[in-house]
PDB file of C-alpha atoms in Angstrom:
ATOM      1  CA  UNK D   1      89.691 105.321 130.086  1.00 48.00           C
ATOM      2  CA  UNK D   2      92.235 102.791 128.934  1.00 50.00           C
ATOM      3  CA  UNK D   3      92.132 102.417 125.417  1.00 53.00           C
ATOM      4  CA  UNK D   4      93.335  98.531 125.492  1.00 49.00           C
ATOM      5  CA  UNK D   5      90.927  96.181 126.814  1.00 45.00           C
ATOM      6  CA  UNK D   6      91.990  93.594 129.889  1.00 40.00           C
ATOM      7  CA  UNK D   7      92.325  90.408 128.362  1.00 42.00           C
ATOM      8  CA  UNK D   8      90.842  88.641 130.696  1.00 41.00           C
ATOM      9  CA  UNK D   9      87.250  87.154 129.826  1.00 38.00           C
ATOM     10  CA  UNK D  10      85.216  88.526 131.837  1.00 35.00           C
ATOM     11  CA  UNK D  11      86.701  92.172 131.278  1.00 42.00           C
ATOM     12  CA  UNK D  12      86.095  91.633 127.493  1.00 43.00           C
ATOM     13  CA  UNK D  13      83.770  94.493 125.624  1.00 46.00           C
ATOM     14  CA  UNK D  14      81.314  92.746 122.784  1.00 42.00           C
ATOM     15  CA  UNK D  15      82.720  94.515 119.145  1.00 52.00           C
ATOM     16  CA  UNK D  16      79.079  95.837 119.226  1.00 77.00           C
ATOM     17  CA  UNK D  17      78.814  98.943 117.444  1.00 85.00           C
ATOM     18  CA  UNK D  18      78.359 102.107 119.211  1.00 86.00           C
ATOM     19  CA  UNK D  19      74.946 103.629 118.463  1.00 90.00           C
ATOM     20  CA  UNK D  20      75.088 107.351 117.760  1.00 94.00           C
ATOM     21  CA  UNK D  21      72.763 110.447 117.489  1.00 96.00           C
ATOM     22  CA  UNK D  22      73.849 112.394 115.133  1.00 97.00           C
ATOM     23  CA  UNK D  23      72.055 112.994 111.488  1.00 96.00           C
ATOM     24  CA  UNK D  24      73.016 113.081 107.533  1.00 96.00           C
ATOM     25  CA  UNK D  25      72.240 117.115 108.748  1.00 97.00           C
ATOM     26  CA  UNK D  26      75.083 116.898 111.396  1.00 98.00           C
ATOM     27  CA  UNK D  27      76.987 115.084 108.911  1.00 98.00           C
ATOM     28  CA  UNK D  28      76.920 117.781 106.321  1.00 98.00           C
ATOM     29  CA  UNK D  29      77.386 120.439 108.677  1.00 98.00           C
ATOM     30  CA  UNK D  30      80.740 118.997 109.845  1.00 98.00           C
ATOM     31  CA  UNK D  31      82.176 118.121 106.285  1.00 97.00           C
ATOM     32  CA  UNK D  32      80.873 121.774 105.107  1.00 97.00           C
ATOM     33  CA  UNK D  33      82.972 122.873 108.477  1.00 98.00           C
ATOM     34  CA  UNK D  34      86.249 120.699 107.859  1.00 96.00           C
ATOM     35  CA  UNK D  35      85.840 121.807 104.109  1.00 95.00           C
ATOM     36  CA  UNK D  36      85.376 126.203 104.774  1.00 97.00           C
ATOM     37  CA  UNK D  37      88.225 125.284 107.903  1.00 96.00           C
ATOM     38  CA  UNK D  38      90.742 123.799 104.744  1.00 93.00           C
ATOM     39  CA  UNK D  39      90.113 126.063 102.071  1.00 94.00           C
ATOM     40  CA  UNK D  40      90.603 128.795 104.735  1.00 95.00           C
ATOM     41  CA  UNK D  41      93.774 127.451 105.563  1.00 91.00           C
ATOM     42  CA  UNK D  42      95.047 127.112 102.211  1.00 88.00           C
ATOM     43  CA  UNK D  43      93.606 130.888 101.247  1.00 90.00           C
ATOM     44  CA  UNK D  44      95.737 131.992 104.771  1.00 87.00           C
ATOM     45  CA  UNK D  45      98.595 129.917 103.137  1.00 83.00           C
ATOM     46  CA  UNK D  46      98.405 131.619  99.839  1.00 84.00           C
ATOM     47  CA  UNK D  47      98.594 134.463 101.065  1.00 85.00           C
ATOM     48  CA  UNK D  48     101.496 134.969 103.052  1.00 80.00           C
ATOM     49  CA  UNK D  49     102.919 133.291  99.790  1.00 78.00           C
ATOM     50  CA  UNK D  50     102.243 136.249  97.458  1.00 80.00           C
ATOM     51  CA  UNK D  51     102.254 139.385  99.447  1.00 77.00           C
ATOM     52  CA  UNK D  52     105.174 138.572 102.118  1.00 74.00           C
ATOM     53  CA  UNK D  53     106.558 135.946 100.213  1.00 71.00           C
ATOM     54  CA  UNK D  54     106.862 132.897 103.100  1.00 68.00           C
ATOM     55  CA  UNK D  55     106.479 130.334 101.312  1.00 69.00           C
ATOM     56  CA  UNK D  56     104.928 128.178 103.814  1.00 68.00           C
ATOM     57  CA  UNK D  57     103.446 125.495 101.666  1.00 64.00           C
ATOM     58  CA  UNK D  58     107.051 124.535 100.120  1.00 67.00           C
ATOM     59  CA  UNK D  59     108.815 124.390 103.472  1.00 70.00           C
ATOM     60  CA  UNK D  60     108.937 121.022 105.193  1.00 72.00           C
ATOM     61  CA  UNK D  61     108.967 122.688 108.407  1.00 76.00           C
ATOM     62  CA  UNK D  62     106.265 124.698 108.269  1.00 81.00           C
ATOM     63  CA  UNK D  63     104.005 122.419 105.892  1.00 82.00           C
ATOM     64  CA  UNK D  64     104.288 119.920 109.225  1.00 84.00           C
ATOM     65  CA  UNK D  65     102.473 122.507 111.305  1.00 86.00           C
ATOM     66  CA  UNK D  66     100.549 123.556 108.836  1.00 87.00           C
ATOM     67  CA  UNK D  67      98.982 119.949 108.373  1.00 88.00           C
ATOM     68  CA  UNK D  68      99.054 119.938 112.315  1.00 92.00           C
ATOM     69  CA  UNK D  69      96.575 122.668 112.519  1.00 94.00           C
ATOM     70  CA  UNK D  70      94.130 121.245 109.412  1.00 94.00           C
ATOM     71  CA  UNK D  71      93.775 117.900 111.644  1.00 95.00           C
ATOM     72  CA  UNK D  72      92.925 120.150 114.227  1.00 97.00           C
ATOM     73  CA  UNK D  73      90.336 121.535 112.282  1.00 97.00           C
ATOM     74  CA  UNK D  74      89.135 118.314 110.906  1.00 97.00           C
ATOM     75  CA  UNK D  75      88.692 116.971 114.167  1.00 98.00           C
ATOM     76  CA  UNK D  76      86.954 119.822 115.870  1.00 98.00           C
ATOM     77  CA  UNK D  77      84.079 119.135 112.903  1.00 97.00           C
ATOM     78  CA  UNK D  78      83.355 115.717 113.893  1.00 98.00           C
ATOM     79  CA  UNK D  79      83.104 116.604 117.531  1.00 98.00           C
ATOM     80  CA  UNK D  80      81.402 120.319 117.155  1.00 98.00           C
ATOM     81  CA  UNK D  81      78.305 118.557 115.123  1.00 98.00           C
ATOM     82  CA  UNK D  82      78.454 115.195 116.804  1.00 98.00           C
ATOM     83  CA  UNK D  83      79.299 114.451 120.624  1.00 97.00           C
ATOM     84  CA  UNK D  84      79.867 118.584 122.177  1.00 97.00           C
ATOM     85  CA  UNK D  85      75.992 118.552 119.966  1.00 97.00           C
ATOM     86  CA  UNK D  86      74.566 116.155 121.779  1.00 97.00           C
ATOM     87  CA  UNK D  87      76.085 115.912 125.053  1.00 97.00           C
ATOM     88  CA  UNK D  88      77.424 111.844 124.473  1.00 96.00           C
ATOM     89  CA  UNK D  89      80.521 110.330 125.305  1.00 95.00           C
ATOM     90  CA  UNK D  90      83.712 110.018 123.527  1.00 96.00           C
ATOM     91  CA  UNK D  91      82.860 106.437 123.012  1.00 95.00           C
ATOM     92  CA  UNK D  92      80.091 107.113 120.385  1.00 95.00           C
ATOM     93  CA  UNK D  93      82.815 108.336 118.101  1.00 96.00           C
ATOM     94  CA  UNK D  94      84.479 104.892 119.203  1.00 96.00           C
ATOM     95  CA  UNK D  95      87.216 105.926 121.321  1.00 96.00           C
ATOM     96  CA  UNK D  96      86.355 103.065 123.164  1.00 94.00           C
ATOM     97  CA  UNK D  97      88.190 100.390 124.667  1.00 92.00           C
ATOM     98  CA  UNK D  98      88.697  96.801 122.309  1.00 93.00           C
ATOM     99  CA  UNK D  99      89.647  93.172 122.237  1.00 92.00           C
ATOM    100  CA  UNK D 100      93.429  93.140 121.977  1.00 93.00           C
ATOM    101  CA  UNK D 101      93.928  90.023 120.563  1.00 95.00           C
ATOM    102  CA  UNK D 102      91.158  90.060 117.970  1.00 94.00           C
ATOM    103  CA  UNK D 103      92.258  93.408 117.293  1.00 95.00           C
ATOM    104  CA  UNK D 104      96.144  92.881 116.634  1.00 96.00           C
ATOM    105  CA  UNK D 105      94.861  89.938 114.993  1.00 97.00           C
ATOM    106  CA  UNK D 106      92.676  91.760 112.384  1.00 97.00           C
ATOM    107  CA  UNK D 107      95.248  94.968 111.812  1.00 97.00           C
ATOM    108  CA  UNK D 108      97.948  92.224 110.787  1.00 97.00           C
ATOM    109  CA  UNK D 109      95.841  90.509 108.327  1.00 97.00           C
ATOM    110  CA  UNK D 110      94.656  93.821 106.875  1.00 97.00           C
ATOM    111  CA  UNK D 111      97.762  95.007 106.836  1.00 96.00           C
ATOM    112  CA  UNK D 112      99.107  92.378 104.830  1.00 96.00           C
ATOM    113  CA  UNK D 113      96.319  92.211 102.671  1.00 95.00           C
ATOM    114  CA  UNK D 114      96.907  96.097 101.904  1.00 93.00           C
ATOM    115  CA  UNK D 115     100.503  95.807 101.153  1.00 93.00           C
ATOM    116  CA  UNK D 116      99.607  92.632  98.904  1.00 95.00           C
ATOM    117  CA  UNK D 117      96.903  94.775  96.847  1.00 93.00           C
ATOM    118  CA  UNK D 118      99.234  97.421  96.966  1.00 90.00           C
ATOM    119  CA  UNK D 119     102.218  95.249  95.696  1.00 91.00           C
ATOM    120  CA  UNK D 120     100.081  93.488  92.584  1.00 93.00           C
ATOM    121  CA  UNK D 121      98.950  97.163  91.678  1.00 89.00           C
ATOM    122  CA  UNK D 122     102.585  98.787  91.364  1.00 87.00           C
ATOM    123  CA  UNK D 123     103.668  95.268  89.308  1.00 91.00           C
ATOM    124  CA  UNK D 124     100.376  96.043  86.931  1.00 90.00           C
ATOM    125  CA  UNK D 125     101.262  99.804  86.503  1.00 85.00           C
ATOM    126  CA  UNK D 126     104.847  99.020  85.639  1.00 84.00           C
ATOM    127  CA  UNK D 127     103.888  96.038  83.060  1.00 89.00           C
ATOM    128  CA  UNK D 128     101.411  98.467  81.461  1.00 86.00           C
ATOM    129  CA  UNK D 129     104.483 101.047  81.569  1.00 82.00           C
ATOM    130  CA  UNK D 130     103.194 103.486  83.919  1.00 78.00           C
ATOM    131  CA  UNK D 131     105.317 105.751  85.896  1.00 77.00           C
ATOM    132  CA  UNK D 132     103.703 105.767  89.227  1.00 71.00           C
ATOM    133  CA  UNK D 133     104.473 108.832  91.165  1.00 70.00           C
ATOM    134  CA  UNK D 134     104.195 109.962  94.833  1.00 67.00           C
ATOM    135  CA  UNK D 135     101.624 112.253  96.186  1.00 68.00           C
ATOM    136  CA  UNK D 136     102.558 115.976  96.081  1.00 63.00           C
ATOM    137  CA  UNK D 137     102.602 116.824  99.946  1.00 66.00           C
ATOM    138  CA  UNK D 138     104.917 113.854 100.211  1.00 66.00           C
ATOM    139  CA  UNK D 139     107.829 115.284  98.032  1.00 65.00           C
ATOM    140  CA  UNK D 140     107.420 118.580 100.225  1.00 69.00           C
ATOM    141  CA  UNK D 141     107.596 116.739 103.759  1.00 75.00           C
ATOM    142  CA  UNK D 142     111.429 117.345 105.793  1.00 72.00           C
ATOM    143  CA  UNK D 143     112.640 114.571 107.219  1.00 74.00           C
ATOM    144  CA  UNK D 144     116.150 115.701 108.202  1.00 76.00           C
ATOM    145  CA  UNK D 145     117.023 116.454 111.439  1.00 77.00           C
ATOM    146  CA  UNK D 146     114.667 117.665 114.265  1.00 80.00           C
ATOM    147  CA  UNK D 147     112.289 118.298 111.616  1.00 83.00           C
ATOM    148  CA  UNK D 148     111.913 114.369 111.543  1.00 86.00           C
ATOM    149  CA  UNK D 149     110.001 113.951 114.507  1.00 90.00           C
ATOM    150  CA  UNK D 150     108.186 116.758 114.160  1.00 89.00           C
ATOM    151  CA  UNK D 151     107.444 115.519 110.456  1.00 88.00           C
ATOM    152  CA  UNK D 152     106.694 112.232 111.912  1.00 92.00           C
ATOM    153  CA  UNK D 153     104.374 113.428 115.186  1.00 94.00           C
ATOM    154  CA  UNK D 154     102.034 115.194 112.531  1.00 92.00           C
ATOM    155  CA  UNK D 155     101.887 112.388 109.365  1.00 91.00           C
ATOM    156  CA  UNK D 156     102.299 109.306 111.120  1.00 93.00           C
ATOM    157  CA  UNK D 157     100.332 110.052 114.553  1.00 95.00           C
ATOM    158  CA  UNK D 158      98.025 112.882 114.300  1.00 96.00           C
ATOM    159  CA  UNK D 159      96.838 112.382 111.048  1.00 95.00           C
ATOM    160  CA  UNK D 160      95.819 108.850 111.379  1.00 97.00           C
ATOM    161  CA  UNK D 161      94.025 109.815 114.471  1.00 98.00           C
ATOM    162  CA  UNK D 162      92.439 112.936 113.297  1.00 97.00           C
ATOM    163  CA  UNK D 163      91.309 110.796 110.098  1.00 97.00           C
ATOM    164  CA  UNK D 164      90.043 107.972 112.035  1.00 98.00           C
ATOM    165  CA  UNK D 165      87.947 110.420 114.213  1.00 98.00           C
ATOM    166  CA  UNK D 166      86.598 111.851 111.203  1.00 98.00           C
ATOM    167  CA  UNK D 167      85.811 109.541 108.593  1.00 97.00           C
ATOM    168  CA  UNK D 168      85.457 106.516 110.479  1.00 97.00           C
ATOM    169  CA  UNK D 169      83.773 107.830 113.689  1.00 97.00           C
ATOM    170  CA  UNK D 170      81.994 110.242 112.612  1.00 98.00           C
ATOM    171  CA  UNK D 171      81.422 110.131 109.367  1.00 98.00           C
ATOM    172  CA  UNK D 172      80.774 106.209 108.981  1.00 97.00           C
ATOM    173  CA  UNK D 173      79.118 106.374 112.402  1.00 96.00           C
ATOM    174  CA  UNK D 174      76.569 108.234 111.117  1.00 96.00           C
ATOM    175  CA  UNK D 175      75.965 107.012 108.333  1.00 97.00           C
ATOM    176  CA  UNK D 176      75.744 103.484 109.403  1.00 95.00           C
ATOM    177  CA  UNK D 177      73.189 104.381 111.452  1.00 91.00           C
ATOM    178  CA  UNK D 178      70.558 105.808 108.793  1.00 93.00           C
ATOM    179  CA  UNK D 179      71.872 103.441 105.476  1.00 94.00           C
ATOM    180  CA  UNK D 180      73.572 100.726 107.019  1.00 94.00           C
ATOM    181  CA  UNK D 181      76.690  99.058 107.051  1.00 94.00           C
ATOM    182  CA  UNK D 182      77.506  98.656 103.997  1.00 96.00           C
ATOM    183  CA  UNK D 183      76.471 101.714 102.029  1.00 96.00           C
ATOM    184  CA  UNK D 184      78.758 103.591 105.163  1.00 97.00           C
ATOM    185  CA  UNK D 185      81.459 101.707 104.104  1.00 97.00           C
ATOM    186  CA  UNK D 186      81.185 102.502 100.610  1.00 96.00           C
ATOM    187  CA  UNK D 187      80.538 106.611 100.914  1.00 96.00           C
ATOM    188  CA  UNK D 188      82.891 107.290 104.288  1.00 96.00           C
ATOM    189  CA  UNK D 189      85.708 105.131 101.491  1.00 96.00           C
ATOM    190  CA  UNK D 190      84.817 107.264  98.861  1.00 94.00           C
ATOM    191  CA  UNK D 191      85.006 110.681 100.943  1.00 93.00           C
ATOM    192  CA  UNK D 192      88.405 109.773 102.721  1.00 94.00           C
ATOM    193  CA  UNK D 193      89.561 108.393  99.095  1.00 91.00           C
ATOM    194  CA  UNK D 194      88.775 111.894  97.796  1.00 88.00           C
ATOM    195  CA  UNK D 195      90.536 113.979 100.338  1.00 84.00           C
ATOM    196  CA  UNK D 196      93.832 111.955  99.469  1.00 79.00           C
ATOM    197  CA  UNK D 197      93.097 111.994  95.739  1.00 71.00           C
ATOM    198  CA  UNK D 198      96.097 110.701  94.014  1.00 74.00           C
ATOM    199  CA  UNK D 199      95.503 109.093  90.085  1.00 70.00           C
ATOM    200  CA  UNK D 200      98.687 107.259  90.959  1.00 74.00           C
ATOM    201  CA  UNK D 201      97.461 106.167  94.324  1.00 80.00           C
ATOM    202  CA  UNK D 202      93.966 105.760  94.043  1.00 84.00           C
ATOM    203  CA  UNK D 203      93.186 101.913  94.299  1.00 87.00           C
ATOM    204  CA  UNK D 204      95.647 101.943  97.201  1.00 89.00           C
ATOM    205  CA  UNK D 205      93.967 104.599  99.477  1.00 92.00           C
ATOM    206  CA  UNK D 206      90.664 103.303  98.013  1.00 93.00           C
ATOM    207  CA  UNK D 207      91.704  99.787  99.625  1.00 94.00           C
ATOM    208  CA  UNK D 208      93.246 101.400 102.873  1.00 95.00           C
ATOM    209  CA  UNK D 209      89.672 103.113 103.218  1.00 95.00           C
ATOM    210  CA  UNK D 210      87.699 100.046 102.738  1.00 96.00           C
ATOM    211  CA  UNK D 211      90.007  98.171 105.006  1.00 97.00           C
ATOM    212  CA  UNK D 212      89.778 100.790 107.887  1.00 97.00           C
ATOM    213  CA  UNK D 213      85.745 101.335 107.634  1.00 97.00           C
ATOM    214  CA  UNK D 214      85.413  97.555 107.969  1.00 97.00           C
ATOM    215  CA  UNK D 215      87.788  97.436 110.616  1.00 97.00           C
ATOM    216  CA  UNK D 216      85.776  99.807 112.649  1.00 97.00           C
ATOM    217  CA  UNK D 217      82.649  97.520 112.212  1.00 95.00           C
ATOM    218  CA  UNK D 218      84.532  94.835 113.441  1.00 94.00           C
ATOM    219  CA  UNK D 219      85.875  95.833 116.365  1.00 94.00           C
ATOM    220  CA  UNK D 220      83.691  98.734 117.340  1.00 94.00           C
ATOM    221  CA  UNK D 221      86.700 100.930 118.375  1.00 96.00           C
ATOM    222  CA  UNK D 222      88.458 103.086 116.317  1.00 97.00           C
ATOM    223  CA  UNK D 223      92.004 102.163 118.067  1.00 98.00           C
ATOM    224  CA  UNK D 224      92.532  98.958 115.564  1.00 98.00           C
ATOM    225  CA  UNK D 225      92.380 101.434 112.918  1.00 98.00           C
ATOM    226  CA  UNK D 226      93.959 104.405 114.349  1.00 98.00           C
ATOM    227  CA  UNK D 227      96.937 101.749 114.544  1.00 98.00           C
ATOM    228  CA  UNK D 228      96.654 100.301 110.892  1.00 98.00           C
ATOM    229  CA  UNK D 229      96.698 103.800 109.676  1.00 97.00           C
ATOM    230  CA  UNK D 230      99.689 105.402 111.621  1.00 97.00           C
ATOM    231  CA  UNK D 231     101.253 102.108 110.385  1.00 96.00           C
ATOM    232  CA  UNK D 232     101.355 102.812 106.676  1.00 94.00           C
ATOM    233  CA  UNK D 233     101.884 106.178 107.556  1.00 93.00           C
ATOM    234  CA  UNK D 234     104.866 105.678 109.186  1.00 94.00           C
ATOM    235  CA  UNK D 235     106.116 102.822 106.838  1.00 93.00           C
ATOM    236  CA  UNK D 236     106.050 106.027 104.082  1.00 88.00           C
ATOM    237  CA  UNK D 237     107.682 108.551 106.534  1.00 90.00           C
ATOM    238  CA  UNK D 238     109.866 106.180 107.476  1.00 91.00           C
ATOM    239  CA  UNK D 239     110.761 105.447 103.450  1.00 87.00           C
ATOM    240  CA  UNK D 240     110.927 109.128 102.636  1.00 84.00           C
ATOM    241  CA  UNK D 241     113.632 109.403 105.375  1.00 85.00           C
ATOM    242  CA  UNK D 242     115.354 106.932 103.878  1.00 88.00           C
ATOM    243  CA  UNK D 243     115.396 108.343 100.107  1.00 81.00           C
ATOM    244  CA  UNK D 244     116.286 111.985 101.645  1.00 77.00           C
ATOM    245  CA  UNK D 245     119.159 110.162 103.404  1.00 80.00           C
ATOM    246  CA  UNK D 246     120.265 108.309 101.042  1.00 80.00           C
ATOM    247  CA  UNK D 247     119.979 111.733  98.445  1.00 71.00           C
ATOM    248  CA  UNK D 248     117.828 109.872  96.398  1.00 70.00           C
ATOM    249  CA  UNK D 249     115.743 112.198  94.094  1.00 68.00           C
ATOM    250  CA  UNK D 250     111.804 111.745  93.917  1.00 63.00           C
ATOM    251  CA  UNK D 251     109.454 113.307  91.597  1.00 59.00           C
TER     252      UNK D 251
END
């Protein structure tokens, strides 16, 4: 199915919101699944860190797969406890098609609004006379050479999909469904704000969240926000390329 919507009238798909079957059960059953499949991962990665010494968390290489394989996970919990469950389409998680002008339309005025929020929070921590630093896994990311793309493939595209899947389409699905629309919003922001938990970053991701739940009730699809997020992932792959380039040094 073509992801993009003709945009011809009578071709257009209403933004209603897919009805799914899942339960708060199903929904705890796949975060308890993405959770065990993490910690696993990071027990596997510590590891090979202290009895054969690979340090696999600290190389940029292998921290790329590495966050290949936890999207992997993460995704396999929303569909495990949620469409392979009970037998529904891929469109109940909303990989369904969308309105591409209404779409585009709404990802560049979130976007903007993002980057604005984002902008007046940096100015506020730096009049208060706060160092704002970025998150951890970024300072351990390669972007030199091949390593770029492979860097970029997992951060910028996977990850926004594998999040989207996740938190919006599952997780906010199902919740909308037994507590509404706006008490989703509000505890699918809060979970995705808590996997990226970041003091320095928090009101941005917080936003971001917000932005990409609503955006999903908007449109009905998850493809508007699947494209807002590998957008302002790729904006800070893109700027991390540009420090290592450039040999600048962040902490």
């Amino acid at each position: 199915m073509n992801p993009i919507e003709s945009t011809s009238p009578s071709d257009r798909i209403p933004a209603n919101f897919p009805i799914v079957p899942w339960r708060i059960r199903d929904l705890l059953a796949g975060i308890l699944f993405a959770v065990l499949g993490i910690v696993a991962l990071n027990v596997a990665a510590a590891l090979l860190v202290y009895a054969w010494h690979i340090p696999i968390l600290d190389n940029g290489t292998t921290l790329a797969l590495f966050v290949v394989i936890q999207d992997v996970v993460v995704v396999l919990g929303a569909l495990l406890f949620s469409v392979f469950r009970y037998h529904v389409g891929l469109d109940r998680l909303g990989l369904r098609r969308f309105d591409v002008a209404h779409g585009l339309g709404l990802i560049a005025l979130l976007f903007i609004l993002s980057y604005a929020i984002r902008f007046c929070f940096v100015i506020t921590m730096m009049a208060l006379g706060v160092q704002l630093q970025p998150q951890q896994v970024m300072l351990r990311l390669d972007t030199t050479g091949w390593t770029f793309f492979l860097t970029f493939f997992s951060a910028a595209i996977l990850a926004p999909f594998a999040e989207e899947v996740f938190f919006r389409g599952f997780l906010y699905g199902g919740l909308r469904a037994r507590i509404g629309a706006i008490g989703a919003m509000v505890m699918s922001t809060v979970f995705f704000t808590a996997l990226h938990f970041s003091l320095d970053a928090f009101i941005p991701i917080l936003v971001l969240g917000f932005c990409l739940a609503w955006l999903y009730e908007r449109t009905g699809s998850l493809y508007p926000g699947i494209i807002l997020h590998a957008s302002n992932n790729a904006i800070a792959i893109i700027g991390l390329f540009i420090a290592q380039w450039l040999g600048v040094k962040l902490q």
